[in-house]
mmCIF file of C-alpha atoms in Angstrom:
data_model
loop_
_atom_site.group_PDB
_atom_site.id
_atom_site.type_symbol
_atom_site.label_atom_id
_atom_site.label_comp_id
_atom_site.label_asym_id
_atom_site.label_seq_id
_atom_site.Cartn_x
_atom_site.Cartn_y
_atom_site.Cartn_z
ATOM 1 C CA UNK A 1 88.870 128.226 173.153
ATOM 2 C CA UNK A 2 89.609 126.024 176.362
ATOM 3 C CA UNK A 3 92.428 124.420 176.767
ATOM 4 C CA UNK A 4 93.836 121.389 179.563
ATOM 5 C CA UNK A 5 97.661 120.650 180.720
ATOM 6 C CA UNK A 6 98.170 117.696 182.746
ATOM 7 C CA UNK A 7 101.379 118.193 184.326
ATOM 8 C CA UNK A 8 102.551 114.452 184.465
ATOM 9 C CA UNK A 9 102.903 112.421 181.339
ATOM 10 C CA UNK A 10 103.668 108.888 183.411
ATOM 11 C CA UNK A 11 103.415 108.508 186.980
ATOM 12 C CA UNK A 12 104.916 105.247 188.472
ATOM 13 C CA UNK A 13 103.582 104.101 192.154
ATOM 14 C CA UNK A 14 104.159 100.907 194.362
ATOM 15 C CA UNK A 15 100.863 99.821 196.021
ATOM 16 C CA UNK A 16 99.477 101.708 198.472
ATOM 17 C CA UNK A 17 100.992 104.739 197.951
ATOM 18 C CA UNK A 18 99.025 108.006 197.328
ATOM 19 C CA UNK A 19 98.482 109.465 194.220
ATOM 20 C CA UNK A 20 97.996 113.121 192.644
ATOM 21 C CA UNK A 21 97.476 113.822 189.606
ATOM 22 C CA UNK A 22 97.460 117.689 188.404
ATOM 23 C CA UNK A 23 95.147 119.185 185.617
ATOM 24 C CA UNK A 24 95.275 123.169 184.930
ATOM 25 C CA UNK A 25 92.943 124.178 182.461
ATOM 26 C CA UNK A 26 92.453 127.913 180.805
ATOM 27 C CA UNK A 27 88.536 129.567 179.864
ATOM 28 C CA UNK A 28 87.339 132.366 180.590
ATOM 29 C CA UNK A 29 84.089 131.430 181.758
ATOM 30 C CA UNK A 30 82.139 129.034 183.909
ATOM 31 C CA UNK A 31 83.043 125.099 182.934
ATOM 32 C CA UNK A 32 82.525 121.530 183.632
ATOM 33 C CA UNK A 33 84.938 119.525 184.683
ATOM 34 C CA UNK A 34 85.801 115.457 183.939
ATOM 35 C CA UNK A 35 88.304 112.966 184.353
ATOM 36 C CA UNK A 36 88.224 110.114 182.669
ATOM 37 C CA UNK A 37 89.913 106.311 182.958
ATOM 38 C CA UNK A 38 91.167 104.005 180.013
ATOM 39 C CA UNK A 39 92.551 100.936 181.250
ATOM 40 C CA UNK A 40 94.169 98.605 179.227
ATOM 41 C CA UNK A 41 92.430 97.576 175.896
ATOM 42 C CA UNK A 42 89.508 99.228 177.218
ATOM 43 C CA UNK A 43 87.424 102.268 176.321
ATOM 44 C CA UNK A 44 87.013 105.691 177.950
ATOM 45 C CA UNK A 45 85.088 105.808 181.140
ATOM 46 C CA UNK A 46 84.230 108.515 183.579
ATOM 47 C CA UNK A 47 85.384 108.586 186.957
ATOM 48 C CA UNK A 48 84.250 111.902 187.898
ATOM 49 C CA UNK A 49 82.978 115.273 187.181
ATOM 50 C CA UNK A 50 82.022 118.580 188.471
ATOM 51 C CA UNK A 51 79.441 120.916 187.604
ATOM 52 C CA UNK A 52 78.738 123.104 190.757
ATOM 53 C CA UNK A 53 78.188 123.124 194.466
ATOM 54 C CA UNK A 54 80.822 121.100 196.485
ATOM 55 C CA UNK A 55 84.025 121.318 195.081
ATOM 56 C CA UNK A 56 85.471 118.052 196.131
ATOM 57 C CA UNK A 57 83.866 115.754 194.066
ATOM 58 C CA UNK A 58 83.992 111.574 194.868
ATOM 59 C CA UNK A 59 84.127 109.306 191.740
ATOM 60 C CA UNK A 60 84.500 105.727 191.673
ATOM 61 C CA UNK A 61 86.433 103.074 192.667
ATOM 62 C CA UNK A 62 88.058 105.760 195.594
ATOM 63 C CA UNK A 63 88.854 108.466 193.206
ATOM 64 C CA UNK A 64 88.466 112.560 194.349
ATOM 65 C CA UNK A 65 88.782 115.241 192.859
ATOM 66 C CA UNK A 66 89.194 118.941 194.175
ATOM 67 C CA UNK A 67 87.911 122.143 192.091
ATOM 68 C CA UNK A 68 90.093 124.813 193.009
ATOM 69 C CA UNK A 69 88.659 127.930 190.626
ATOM 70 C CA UNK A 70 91.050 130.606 191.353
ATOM 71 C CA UNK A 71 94.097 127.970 190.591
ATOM 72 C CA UNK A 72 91.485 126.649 187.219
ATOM 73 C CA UNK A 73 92.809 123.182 188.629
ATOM 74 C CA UNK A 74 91.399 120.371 189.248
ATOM 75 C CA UNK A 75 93.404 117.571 190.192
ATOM 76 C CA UNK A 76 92.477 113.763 191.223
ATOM 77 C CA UNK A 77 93.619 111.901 194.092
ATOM 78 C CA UNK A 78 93.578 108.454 195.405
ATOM 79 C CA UNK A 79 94.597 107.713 199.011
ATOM 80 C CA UNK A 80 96.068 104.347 198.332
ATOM 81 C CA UNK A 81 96.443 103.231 194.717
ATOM 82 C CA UNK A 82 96.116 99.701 193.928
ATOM 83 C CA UNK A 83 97.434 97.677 190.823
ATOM 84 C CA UNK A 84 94.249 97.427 189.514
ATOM 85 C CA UNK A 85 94.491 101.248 188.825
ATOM 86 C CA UNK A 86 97.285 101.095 186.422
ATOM 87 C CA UNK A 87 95.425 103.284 182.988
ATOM 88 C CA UNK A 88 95.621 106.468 181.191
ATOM 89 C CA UNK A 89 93.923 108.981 183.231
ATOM 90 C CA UNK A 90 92.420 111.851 181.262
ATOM 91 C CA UNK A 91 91.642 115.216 182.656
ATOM 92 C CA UNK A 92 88.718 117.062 180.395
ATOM 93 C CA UNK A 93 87.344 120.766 180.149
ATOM 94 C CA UNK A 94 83.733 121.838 178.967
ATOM 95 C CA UNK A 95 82.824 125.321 178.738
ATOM 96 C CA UNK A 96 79.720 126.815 179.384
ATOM 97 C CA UNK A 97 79.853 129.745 177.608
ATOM 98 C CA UNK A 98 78.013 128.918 173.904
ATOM 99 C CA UNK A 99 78.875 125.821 171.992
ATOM 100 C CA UNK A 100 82.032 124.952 173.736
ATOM 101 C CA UNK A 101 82.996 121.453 172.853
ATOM 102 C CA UNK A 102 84.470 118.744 175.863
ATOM 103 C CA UNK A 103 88.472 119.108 175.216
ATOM 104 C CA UNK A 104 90.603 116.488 176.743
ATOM 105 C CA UNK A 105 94.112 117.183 177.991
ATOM 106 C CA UNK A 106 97.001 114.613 176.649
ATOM 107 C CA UNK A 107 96.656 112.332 179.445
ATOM 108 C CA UNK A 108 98.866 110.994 181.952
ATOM 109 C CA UNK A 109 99.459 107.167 182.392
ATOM 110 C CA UNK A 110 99.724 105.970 185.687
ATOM 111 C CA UNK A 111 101.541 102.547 186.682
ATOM 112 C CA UNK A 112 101.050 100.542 189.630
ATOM 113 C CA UNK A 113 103.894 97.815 190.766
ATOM 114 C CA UNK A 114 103.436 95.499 193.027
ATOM 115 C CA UNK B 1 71.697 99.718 178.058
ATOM 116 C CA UNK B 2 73.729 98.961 174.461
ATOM 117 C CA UNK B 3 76.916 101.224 174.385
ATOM 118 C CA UNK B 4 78.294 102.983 171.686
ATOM 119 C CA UNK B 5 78.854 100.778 168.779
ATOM 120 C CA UNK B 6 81.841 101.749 166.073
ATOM 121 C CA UNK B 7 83.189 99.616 163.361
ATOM 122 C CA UNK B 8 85.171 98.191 162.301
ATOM 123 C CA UNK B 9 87.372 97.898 164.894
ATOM 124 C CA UNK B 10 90.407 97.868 162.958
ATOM 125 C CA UNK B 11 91.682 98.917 159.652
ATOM 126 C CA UNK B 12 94.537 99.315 157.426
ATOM 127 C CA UNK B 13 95.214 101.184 154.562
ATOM 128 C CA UNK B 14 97.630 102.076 152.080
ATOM 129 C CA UNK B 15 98.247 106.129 152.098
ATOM 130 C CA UNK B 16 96.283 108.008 149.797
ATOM 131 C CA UNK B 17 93.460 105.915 149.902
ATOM 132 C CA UNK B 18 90.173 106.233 151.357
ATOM 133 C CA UNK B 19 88.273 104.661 154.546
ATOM 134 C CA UNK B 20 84.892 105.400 156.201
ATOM 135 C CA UNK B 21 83.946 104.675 159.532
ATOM 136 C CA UNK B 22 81.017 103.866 161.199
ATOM 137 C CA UNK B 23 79.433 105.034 164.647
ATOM 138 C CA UNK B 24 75.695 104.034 166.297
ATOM 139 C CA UNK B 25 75.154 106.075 169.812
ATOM 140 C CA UNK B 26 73.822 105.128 172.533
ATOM 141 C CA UNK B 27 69.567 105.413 171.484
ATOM 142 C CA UNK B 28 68.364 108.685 172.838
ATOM 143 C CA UNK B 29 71.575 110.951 172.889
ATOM 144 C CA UNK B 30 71.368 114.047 170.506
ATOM 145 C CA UNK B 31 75.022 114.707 170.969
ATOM 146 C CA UNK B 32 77.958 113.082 168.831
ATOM 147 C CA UNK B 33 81.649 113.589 169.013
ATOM 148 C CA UNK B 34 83.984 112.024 166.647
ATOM 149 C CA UNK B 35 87.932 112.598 168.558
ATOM 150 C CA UNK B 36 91.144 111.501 166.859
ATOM 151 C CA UNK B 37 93.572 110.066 169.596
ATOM 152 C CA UNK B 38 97.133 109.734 168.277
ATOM 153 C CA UNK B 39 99.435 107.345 170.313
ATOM 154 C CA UNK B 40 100.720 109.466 173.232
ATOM 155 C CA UNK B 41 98.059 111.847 172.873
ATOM 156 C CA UNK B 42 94.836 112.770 174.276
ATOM 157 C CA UNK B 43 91.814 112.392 171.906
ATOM 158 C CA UNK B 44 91.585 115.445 169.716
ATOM 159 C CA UNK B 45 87.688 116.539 169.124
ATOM 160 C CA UNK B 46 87.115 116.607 165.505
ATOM 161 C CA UNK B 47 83.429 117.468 165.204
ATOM 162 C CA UNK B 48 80.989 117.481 167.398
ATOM 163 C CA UNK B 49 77.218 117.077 166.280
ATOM 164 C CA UNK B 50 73.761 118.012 167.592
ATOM 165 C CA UNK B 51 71.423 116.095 166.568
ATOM 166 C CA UNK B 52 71.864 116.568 162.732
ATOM 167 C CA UNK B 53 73.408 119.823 163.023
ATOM 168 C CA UNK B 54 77.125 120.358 163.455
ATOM 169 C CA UNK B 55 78.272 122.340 166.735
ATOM 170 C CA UNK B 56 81.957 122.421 166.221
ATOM 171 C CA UNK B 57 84.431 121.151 163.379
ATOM 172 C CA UNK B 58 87.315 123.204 163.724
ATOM 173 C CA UNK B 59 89.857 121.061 164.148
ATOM 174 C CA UNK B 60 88.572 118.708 161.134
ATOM 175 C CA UNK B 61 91.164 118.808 158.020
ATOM 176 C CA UNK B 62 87.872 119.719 155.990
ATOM 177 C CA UNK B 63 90.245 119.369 152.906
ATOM 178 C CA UNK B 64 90.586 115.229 153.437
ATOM 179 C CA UNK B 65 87.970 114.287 156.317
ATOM 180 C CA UNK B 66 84.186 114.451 155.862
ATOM 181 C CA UNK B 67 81.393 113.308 158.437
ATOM 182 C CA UNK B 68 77.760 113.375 158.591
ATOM 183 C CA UNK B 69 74.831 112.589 160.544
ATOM 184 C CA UNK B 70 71.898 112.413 158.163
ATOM 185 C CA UNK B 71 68.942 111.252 160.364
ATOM 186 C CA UNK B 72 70.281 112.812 164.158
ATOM 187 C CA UNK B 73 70.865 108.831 164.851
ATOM 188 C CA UNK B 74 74.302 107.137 163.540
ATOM 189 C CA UNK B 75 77.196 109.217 161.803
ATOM 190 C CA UNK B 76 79.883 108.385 159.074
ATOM 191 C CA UNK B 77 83.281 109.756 159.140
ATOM 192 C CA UNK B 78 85.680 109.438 155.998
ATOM 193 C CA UNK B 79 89.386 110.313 154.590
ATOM 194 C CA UNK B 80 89.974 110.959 151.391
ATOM 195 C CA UNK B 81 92.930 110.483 150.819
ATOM 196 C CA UNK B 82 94.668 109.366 153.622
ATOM 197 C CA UNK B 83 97.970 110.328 155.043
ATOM 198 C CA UNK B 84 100.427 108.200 157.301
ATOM 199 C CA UNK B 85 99.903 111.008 160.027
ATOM 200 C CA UNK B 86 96.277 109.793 160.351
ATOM 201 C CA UNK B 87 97.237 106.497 161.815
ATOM 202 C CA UNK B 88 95.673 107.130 165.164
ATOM 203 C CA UNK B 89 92.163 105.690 167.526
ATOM 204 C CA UNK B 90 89.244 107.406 165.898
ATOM 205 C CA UNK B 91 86.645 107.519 168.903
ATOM 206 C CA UNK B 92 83.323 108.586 168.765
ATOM 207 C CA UNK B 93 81.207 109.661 171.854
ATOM 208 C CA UNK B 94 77.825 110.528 172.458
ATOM 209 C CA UNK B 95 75.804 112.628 175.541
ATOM 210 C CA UNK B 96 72.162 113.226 176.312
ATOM 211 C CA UNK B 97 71.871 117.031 175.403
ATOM 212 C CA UNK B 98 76.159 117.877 175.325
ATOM 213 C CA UNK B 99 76.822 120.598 177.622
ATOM 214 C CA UNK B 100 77.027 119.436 181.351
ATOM 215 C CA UNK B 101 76.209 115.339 180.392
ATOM 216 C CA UNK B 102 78.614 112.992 180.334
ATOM 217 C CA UNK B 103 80.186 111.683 177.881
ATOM 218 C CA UNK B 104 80.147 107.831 176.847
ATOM 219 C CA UNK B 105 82.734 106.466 174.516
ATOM 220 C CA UNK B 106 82.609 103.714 171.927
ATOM 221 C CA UNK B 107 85.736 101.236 171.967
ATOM 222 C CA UNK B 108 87.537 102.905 168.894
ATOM 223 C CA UNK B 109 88.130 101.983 165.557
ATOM 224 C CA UNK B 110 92.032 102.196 164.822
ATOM 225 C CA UNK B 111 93.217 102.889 161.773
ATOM 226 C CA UNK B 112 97.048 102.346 160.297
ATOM 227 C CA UNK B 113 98.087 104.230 157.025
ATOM 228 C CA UNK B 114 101.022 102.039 155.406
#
């Protein structure tokens, strides 16, 4: 079975500043790969996946990701994070191989101060 | 286009008792997910449904928690009996055809065991 680490458990950025966020996952096989956004009181929403081709994959709101297969990362990036962006960011594995279900690492919650 | 609908939204209990909650997916989708997201955590797939059929239940305490999905369309989840270590967000998500589709999440319904 598949399994995500995200390396950061809370990140804490001023404005402006850049942000990485790491996510290793371990399959075997080919997969799918998400991250997804909860901001405050809010539900789970994607901001980006990849499922082949171009491994740098744009989400929303300025969001990037890079697949880097032989590293099984995939980590997200913002060039300049705004307050706005303070959530729970969620890296998330699917494998392709059979029924593999969509496992979710345990998150890593980002704050943005002014 | 109407999200995913849970109820309720809230809900406490006292432990050892039961509760059943409710989940409506997004019309169309064949895929359900019901995760368990304790505080801290990432959300934890518990079963995972297509159409009426269950994919993956692993991880589902099959000796207290029970779901279904009798028609393919809206699913139940229940405890019986509850434990304080199932105070947690029970989300449930639902995709197009699974594999490869995204995921779209209801709000939650959380649940405290007293």
């Amino acid at each position: 079975a598949q399994s995500v680490s995200q390396h950061n458990h809370h990140v804490i950025l001023s404005e402006a500043a850049s942000l990485e966020l790491g996510c290793n996952y371990s399959y075997g096989g080919t997969v799918n790969l998400f991250w997804y956004v909860q901001y405050p009181g809010q539900h789970l929403q994607l901001l980006l996946k990849y499922f082949s081709g171009d491994p740098l994959v744009k989400g929303i709101k300025g969001f990037e990701a890079e697949f880097i297969k032989s590293k099984f990362s995939f980590n997200l990036r913002k060039p300049s994070v705004q307050w706005s962006d303070t959530a729970e960011y969620f890296c998330a594995v699917e494998g392709l191989s059979g029924n593999t279900p969509l496992v979710f690492g345990k998150g890593t919650r980002l704050s943005v101060i002014a | 286009e109407a999200g995913v609908a849970q109820s309720p939204r809230y809900k406490i209990i006292e432990k050892r008792q039961s509760v059943a909650f409710w989940c409506n997916p997004i019309s169309g989708h064949a895929t359900l997910y019901w995760y368990q997201q304790i505080l801290g955590q990432g959300p934890k797939l518990l079963i995972q449904f297509q159409n009426n059929g269950v994919v993956d239940d692993s991880q589902l305490p099959k000796d207290r928690f029970s779901a279904e999905r009798l028609k393919g369309v809206d699913s139940t989840l229940k405890i019986q009996p509850a434990k304080l270590e199932d105070s947690a967000v029970y989300l449930c998500a639902s995709s197009l055809t699974g594999g490869g589709t995204e995921a779209f999440f209801g709000q939650g319904t959380r649940l405290t065991v007293v």
